[in-house]
Short mmCIF file of C-alpha atoms and ligand atoms in Angstrom, two decimals:
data_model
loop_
_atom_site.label_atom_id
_atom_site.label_comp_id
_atom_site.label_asym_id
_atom_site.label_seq_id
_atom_site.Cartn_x
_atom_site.Cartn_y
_atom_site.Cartn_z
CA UNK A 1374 0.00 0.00 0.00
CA UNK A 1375 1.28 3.51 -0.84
CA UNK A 1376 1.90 6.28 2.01
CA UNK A 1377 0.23 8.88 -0.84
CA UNK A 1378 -1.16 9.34 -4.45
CA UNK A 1379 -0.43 11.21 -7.31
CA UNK A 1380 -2.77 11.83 -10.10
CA UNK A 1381 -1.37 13.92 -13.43
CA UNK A 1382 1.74 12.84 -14.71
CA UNK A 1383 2.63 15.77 -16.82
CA UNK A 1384 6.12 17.77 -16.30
CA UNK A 1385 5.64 18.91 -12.93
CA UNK A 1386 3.58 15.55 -11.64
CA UNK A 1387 6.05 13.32 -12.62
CA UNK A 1388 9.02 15.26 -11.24
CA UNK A 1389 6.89 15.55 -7.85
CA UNK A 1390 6.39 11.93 -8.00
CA UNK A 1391 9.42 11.00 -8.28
CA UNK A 1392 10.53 13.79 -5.45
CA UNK A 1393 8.37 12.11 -3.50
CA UNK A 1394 9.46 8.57 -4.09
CA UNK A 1395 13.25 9.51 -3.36
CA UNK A 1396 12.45 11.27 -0.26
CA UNK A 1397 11.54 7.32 1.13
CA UNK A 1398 7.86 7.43 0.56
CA UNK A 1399 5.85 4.81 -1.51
CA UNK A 1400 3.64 6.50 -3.82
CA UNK A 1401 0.87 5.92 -6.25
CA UNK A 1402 0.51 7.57 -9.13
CA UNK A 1403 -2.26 7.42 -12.28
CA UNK A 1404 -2.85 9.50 -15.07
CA UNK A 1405 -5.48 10.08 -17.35
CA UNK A 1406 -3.66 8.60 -20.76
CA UNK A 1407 -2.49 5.48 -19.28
CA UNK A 1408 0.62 4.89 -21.47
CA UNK A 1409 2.27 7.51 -19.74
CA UNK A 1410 2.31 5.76 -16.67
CA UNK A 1411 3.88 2.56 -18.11
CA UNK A 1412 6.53 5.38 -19.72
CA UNK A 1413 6.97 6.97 -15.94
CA UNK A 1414 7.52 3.50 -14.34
CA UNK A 1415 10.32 2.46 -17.19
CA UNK A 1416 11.77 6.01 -16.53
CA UNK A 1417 11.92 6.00 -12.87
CA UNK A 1418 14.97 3.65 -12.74
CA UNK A 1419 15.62 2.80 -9.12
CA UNK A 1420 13.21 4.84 -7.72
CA UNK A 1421 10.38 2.53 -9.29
CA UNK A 1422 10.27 -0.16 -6.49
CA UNK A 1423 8.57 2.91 -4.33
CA UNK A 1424 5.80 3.39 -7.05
CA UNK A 1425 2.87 1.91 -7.86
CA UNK A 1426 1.57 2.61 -11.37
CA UNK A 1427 -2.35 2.32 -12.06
CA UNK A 1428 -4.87 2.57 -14.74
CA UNK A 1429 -7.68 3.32 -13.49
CA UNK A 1430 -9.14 5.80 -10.71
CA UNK A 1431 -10.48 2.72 -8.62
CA UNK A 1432 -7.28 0.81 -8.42
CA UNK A 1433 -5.76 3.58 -7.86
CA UNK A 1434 -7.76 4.92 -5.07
CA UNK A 1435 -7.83 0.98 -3.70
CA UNK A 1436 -3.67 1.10 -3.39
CA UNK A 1437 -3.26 4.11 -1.09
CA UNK A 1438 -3.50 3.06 3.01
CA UNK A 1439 -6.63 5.18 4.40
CA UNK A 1440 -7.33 7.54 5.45
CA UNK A 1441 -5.73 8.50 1.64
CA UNK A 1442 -4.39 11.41 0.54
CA UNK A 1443 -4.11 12.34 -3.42
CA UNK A 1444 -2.42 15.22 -5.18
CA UNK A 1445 -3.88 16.48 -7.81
CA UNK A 1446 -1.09 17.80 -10.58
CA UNK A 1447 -3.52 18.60 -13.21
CA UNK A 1448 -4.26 21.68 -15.19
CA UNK A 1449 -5.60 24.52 -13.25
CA UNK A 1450 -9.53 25.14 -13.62
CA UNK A 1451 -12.46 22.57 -15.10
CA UNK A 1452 -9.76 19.90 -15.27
CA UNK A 1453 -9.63 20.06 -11.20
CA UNK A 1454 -13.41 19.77 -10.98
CA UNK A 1455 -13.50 17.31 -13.42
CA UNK A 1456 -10.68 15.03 -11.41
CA UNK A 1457 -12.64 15.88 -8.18
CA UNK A 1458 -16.02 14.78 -9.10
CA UNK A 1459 -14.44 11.30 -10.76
CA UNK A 1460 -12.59 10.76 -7.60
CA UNK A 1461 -15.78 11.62 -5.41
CA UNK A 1462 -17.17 8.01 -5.14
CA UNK A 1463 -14.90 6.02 -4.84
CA UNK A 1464 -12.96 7.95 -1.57
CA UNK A 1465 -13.56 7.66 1.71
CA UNK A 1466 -15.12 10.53 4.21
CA UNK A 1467 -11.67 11.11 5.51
CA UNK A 1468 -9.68 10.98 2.31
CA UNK A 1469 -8.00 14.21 1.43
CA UNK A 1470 -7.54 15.57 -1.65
CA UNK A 1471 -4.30 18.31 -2.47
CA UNK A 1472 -4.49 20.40 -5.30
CA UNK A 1473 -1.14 21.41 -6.25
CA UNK A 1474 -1.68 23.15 -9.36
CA UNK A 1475 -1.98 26.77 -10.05
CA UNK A 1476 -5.07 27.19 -8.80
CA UNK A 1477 -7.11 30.22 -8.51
CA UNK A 1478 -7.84 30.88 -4.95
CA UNK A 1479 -11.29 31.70 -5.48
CA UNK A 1480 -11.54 28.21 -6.95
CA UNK A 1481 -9.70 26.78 -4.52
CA UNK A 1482 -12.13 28.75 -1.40
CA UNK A 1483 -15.29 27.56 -3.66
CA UNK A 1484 -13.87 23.60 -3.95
CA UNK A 1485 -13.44 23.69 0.06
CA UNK A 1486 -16.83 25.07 0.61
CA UNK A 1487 -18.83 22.66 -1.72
CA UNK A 1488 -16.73 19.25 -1.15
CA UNK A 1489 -17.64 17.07 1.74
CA UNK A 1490 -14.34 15.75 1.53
CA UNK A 1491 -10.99 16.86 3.59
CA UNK A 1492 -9.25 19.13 0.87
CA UNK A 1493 -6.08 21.39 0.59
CA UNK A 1494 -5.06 24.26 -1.76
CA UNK A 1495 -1.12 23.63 -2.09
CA UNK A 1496 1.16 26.62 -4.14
CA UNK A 1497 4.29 24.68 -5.44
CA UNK A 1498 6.90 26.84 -7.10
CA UNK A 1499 10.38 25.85 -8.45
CA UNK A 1500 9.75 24.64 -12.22
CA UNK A 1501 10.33 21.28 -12.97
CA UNK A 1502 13.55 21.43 -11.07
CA UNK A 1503 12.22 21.99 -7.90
CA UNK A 1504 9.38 19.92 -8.21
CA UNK A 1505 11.95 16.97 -9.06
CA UNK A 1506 14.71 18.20 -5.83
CA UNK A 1507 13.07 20.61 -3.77
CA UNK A 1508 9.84 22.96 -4.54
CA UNK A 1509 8.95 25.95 -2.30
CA UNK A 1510 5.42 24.52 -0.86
CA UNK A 1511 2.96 27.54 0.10
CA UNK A 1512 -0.20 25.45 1.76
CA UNK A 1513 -3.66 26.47 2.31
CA UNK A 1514 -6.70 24.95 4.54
CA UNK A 1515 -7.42 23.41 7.96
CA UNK A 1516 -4.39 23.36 9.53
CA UNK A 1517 -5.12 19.77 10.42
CA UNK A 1518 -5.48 18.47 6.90
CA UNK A 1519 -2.04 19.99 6.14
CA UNK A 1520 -0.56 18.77 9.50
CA UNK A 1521 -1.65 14.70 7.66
CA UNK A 1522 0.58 15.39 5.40
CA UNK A 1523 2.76 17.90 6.40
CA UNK A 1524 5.91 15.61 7.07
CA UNK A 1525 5.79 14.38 3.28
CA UNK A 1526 5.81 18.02 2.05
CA UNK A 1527 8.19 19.26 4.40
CA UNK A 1528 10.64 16.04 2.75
CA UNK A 1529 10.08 16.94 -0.60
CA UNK A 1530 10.60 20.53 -0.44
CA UNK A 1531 13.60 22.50 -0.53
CA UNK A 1532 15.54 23.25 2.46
CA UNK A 1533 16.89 26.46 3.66
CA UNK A 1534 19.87 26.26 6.21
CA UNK A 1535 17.78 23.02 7.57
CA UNK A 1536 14.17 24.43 7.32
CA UNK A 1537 11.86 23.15 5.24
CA UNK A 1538 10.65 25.99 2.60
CA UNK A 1539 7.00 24.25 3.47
CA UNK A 1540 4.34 25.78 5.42
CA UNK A 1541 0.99 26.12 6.21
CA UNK A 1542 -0.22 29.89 4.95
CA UNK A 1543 -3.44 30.02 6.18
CA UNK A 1544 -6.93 29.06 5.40
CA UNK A 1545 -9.37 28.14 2.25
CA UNK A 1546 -7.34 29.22 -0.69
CA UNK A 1547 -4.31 31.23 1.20
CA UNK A 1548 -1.69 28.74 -0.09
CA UNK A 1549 -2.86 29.20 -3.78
CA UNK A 1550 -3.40 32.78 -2.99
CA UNK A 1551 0.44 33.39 -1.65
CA UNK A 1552 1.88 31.98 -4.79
CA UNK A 1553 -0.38 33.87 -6.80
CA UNK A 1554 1.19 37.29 -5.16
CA UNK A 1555 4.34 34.97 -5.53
CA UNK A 1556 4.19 34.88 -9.49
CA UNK A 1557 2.63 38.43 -9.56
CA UNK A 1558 6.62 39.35 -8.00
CA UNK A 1559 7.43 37.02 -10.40
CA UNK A 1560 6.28 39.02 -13.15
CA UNK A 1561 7.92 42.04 -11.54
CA UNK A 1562 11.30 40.88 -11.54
CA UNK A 1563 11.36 39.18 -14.16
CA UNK A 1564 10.66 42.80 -16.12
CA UNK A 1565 13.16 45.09 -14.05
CA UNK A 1566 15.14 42.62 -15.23
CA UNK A 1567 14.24 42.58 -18.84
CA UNK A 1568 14.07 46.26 -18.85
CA UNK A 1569 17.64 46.44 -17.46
CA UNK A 1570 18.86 44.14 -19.97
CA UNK A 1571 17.29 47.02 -22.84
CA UNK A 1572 18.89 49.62 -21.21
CA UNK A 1573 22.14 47.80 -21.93
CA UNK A 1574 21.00 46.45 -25.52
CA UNK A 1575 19.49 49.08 -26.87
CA UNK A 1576 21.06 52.48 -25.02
CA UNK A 1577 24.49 51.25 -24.52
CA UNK A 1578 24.96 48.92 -27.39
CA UNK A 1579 26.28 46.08 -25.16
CA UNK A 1580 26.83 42.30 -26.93
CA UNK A 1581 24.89 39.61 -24.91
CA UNK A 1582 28.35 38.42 -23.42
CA UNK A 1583 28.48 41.18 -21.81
CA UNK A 1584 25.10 41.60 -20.72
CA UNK A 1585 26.25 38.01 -19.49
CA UNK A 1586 28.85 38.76 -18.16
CA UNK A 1587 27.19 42.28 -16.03
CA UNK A 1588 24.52 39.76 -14.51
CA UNK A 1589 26.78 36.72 -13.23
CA UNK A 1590 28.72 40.12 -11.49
CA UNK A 1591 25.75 40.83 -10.18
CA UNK A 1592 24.79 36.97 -8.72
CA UNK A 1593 27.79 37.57 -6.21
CA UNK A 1594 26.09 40.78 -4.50
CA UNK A 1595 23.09 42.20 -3.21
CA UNK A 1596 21.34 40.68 -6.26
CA UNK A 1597 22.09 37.15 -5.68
CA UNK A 1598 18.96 35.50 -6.86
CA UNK A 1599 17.75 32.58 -9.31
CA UNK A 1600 16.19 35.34 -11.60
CA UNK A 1601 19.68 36.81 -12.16
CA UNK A 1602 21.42 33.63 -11.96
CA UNK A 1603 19.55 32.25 -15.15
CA UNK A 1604 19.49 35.53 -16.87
CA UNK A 1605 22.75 35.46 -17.08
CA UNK A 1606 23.24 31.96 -18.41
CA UNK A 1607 20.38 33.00 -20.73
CA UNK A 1608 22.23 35.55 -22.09
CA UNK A 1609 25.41 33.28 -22.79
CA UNK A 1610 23.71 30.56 -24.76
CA UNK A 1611 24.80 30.87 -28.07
CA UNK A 1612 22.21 28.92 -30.76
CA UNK A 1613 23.76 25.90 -32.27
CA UNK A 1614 22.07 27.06 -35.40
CA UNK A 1615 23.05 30.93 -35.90
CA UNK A 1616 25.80 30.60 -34.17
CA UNK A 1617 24.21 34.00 -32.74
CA UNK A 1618 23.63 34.36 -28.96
CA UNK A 1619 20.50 32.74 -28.21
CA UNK A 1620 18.36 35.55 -27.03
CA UNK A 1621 18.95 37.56 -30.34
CA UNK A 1622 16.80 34.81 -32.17
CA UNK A 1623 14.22 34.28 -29.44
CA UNK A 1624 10.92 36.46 -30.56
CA UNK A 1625 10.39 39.78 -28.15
CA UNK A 1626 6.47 38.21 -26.94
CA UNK A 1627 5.87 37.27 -23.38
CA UNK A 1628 3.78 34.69 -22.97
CA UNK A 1629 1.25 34.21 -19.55
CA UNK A 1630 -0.84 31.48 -18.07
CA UNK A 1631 -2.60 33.95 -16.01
CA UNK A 1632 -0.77 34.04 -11.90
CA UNK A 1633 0.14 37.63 -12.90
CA UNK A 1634 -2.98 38.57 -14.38
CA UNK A 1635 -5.01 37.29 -11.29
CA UNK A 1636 -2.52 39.01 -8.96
CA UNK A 1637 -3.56 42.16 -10.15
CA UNK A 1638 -7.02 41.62 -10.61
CA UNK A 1639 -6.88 40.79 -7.06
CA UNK A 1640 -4.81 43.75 -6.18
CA UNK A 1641 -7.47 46.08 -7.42
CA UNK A 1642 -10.26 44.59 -5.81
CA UNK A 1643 -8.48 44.62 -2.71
CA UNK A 1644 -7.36 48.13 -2.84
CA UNK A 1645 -3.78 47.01 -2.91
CA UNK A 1646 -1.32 49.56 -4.75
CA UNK A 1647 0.86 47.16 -6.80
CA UNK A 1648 1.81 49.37 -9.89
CA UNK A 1649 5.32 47.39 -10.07
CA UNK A 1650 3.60 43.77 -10.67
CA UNK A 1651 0.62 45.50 -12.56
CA UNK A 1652 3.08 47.25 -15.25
CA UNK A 1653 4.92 43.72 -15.82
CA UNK A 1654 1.41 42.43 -16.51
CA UNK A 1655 1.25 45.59 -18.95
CA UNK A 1656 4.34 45.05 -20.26
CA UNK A 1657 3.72 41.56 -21.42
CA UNK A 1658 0.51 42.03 -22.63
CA UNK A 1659 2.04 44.91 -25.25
CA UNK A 1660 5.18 42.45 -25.65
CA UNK A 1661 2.46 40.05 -27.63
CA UNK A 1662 1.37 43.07 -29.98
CA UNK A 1663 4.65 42.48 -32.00
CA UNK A 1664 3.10 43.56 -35.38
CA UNK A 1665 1.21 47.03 -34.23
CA UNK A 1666 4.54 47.65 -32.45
CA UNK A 1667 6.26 47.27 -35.88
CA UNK A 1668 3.93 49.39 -37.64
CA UNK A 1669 3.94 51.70 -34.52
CA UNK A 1670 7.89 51.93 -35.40
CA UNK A 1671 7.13 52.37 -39.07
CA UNK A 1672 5.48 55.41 -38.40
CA UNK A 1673 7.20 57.00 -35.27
CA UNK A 1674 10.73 56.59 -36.42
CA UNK A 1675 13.51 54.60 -34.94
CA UNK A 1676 13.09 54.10 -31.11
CA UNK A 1677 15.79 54.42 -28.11
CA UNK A 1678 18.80 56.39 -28.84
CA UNK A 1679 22.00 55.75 -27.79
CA UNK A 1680 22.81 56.54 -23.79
CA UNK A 1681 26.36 57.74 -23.69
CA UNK A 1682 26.90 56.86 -19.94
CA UNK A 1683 24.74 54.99 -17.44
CA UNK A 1684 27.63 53.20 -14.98
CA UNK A 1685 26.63 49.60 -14.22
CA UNK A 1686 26.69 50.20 -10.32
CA UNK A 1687 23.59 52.71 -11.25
CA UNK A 1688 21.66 50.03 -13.09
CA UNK A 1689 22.58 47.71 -10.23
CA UNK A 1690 21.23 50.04 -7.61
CA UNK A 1691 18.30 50.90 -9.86
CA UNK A 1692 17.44 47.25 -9.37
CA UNK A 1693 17.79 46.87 -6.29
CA UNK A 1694 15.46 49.89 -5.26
CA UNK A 1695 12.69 48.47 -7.50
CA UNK A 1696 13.06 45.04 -6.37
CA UNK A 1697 12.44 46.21 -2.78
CA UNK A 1698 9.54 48.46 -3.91
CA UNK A 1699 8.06 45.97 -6.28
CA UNK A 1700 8.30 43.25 -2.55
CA UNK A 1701 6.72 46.10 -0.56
CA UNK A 1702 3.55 45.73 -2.73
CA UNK A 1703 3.42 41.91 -2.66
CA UNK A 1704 3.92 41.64 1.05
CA UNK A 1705 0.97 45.16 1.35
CA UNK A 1706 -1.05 43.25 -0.77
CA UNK A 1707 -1.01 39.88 1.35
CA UNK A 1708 -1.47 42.01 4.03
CA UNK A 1709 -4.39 43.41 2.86
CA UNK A 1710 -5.95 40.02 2.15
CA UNK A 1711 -5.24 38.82 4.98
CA UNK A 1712 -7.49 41.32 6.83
CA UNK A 1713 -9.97 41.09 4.09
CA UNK A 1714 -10.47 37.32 4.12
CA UNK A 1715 -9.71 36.38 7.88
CA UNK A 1716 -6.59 35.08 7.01
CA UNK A 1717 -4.20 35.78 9.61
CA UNK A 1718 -1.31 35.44 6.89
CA UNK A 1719 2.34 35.64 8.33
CA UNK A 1720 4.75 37.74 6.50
CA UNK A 1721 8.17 36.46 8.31
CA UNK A 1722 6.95 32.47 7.48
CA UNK A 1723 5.69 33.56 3.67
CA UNK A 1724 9.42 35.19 3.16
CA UNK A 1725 10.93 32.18 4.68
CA UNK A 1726 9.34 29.55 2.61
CA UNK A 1727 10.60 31.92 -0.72
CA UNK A 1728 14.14 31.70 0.48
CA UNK A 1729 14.47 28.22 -1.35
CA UNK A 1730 13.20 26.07 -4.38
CA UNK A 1731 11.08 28.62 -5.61
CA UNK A 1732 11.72 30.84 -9.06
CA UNK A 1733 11.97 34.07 -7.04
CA UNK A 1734 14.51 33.15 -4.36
CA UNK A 1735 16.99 35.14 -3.60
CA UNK A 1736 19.57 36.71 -0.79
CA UNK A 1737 17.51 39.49 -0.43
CA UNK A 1738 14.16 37.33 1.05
CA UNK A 1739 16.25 36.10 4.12
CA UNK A 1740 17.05 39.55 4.65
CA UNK A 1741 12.73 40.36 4.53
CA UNK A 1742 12.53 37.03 7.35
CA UNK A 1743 14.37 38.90 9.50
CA UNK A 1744 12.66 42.62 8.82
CA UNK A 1745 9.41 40.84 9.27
CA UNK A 1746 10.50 38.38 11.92
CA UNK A 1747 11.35 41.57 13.89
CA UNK A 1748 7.94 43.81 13.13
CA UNK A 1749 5.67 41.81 10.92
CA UNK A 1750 3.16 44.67 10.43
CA UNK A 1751 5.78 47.37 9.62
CA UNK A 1752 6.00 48.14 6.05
CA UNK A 1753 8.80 46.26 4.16
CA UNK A 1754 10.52 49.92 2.97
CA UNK A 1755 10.16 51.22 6.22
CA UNK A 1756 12.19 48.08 8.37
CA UNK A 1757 15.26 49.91 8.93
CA UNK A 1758 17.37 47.88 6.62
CA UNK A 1759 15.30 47.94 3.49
CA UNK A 1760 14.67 51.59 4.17
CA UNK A 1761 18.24 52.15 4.49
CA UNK A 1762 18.54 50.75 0.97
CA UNK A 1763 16.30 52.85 -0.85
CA UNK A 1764 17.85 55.78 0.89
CA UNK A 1765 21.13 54.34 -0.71
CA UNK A 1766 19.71 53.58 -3.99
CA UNK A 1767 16.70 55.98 -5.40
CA UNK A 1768 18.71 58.68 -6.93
CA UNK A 1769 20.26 55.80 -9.42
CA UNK A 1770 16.60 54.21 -9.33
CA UNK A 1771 15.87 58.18 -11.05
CA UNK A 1772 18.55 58.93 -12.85
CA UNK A 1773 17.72 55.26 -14.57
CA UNK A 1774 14.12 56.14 -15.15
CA UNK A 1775 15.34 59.48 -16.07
CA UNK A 1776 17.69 58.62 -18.56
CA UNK A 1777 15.51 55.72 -20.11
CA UNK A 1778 12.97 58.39 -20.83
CA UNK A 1779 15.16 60.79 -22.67
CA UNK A 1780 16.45 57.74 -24.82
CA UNK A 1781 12.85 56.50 -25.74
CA UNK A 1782 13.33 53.48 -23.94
CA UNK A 1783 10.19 51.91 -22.37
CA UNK A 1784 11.32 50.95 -18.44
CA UNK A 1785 7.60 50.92 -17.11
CA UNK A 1786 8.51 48.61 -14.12
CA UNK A 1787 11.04 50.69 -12.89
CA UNK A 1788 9.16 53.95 -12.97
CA UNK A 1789 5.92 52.24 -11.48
CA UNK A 1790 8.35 51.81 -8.74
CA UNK A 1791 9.87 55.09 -8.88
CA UNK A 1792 6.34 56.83 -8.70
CA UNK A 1793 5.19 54.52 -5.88
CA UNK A 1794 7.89 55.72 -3.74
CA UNK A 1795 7.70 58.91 -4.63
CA UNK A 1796 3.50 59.10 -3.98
CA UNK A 1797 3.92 56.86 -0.73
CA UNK A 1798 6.56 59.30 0.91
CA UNK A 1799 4.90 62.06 0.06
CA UNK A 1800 2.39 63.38 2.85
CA UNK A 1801 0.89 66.18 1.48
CA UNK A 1802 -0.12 64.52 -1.58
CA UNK A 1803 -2.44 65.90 -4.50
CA UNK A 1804 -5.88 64.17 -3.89
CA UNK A 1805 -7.25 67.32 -2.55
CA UNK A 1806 -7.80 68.14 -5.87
CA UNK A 1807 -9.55 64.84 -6.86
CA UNK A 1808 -11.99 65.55 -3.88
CA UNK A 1809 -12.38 69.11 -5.01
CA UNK A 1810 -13.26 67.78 -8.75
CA UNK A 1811 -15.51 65.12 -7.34
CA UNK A 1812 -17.79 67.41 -5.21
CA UNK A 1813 -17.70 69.80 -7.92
CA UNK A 1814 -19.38 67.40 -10.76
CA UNK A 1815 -21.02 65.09 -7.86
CA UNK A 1816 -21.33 66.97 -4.41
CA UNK A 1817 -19.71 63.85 -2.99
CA UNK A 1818 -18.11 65.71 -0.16
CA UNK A 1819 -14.90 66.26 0.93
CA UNK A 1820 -13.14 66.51 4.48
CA UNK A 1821 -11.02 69.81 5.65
CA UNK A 1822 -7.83 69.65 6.62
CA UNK A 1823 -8.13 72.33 9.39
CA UNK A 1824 -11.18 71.33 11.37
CA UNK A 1825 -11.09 67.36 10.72
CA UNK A 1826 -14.93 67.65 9.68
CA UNK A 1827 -16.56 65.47 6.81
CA UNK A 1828 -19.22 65.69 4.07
CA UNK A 1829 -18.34 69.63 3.22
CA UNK A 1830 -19.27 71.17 -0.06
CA UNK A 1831 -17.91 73.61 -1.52
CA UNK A 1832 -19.96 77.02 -3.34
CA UNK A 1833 -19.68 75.57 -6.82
CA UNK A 1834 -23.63 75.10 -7.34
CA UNK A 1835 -23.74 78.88 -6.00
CA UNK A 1836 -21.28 79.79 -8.94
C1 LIG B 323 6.78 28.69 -10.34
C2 LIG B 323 6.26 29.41 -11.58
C3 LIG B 323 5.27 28.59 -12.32
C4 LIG B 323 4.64 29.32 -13.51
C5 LIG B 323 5.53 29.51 -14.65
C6 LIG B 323 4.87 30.11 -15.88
O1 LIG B 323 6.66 29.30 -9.29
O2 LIG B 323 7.30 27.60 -10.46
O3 LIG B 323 5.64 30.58 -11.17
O4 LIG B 323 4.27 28.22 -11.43
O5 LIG B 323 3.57 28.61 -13.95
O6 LIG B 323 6.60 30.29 -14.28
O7 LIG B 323 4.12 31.23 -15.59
P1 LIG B 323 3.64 32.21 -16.76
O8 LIG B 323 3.29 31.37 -17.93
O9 LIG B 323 2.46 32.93 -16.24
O10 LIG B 323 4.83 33.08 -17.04
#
């Protein structure tokens, strides 16, 4: 009989299988087309004698000791419904069911209301190579469903000086939630990056060696992360058949599977300012509109000019500024669900579990554990180190955004972030005017500054 189950045997189910097989435990796993499992078995080499391979749901269900529990790795959306409702009658009333796709949370908070079944939303971030050695594992639900199975997640996930980059987030959909705000980041820093890289391309005329060469500079500071770590490498590949570097043959359009998108969907009904994640939403979205951009070139003229001097240790800075500002948001914006939805979410254990396995790990997120560890309600740009940072680094953070502008180069992540800190330290701030706009079309009131009192109009219908 198998400790757990595993149905959806696609890239990131098989590597999680097999995770999970390694780490000691005997696991079942079944997939839809059943040839694939035969091919997964063949493939698993040693590791097979841990795995039972099924074809169909009922033998599957009928090798797993009870009470069960079954991880769903299956496309996000109808095909989770679909799995649940086949699985429904043939599981017991304790079985649990994990989904560890990409899940949208509201799914994820509608699937634990309706099902009469134990269930848990589970965020699992790391690509295929962390599912396969060590994913970052963001979990969401009663606490005592995860606590079943929180020994075999805490095994297969990736391990930070010891700790386990596994935890429980919070309830209904929080885990699913978390690494929503986790790919929203994502998004973010993945596009400072990107923009960065332009800056060099297209203002200073840089190779990609030595854009290459700039970032793997970079892995050894302040920027140490994954995200700069593979940029780098990216921009080193050279394609076997141009014998150009790689990334000047790869098409300029982002794709999207939607964690972004949601995040700042979310965001907005929430209230949330995250202009950093929101403009690398933005920025893919007009990265897909290749031919109007072309055409839009056609009849503008040629784009970004040539910068004659932007120091690399001013980029660097720049990105380091907007990486904190773009975290701020994230961590605001969990914040702000977490009062919304009941959530009790926990900013020190959220940066912990990113500090491994997960695509945006870096140095910088066991520098957050500590800021929140020490005040986990105080703003992430106002914890005295972080804020010390941006008072080191917004005037290249400016001069970037400054510069990009005069050159015609697009850099919308980094001046979301620039404006954000701008409007956010700013106390005496320029809404008075909305207010005075809104009573003057809509008498909607404003409140005075002098005597504290609401609801005051001003003489415009007299006028
Ligand atoms: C992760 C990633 C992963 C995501 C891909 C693609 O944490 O492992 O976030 O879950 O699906 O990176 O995302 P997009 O297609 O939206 O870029």
């Amino acid at each position: 009989m198998s400790d757990i189950g595993l149905i959806g045997l696609g890239t990131m189910g098989s590597a999680l299988a097999l995770n999970i097989a390694e780490k000691g435990f005997k696991i079942s796993v079944f997939n839809r087309t059943t040839s694939v499992v035969d091919r997964f078995i063949t493939e698993a080499g040693p590791l097979a004698a841990q795995i039972t391979g099924t074809k169909t749901l009922a033998d599957f269900v009928q090798s797993l000791t009870a009470p069960r529990a079954i991880i769903l790795m299956v496309p996000a959306g109808d095909a989770v419904d679909g799995q649940i409702a086949a699985l429904a009658p043939l599981i017991g009333p304790d079985d649990l069911i994990i989904d560890a796709g990409n899940a949208n949370f509201h799914d994820t908070n509608r699937r634990m209301r309706d099902m009469k079944t134990p269930f848990l939303g589970i965020g699992v971030s790391g690509g295929e190579e962390g599912a396969r050695h060590g994913p970052a594992i963001m979990g969401g639900g009663p606490r005592l469903h995860w606590d079943r199975v929180a020994h075999i997640l805490s095994a297969i996930a990736a391990q930070y000086q010891g700790s386990p980059c596994a935890d429980w987030m919070g309830e209904e959909g929080a885990g699913h939630f978390v690494k929503a705000v986790h790919n929203g980041i994502e998004y973010a820093d993945m596009q400072l990056i990107a923009e960065t890289y332009g800056l060099m391309r297209d203002g200073l005329g840089w190779d990609a060696p030595r854009i290459a060469q700039t970032f793997a500079g970079w892995n050894t500071g302040v920027l140490q992360s994954y995200l700069i770590e593979i940029s780098g490498k990216v921009a080193a590949t050279v394609d076997a058949a141009s014998g150009k570097p790689l990334l000047d043959v790869i098409l300029d359009a982002a794709g999207q599977k939607g964690t972004g998108r949601w995040t700042a969907i979310e965001a907005q009904h929430l209230g949330a300012p995250i202009p950093v994640i929101e403009a690398a939403v933005v920025a893919r979205n007009i990265s897909a509109r290749t031919d109007e951009r072309a055409h839009l070139q056609a009849l503008f003229g040629a784009g970004p000019t040539a910068i004659a001097d932007l120091p690399i240790s001013v980029m660097e800075q720049a990105l380091i500024c907007g990486k904190i500002l773009c975290y701020d948001q994230g961590f605001r914006m969990m914040q702000a669900a977490s009062q919304d939805f009941g959530w009790n979410l926990q900013a020190p254990a959220i940066a912990r579990v990113w500090r491994e396995g997960c695509i945006i790990r870096s140095a910088m997120l066991d520098d957050m554990a500590s800021a929140f560890t020490q005040d986990a309600q105080r703003a992430l740009m106002a914890a005295p180190f972080f804020a010390g940072k941006i008072k080191d680094s917004h005037m290249a953070l400016r001069r970037v955004v400054a510069t990009a502008a005069l050159h015609g180069i697009a850099v919308p992540a980094h001046a979301a972030a620039l404006s954000y800190f701008d409007a956010m330290r700013t106390a005496r701030g320029t809404a008075n005017m909305i207010q005075g706009q809104r009573d003057f079309f809509g008498l909607h009131g404003f409140a005075r500054l002098d005597d504290g009192s609401t609801g005051n109009h001003g003489p415009w219908a007299a006028g």
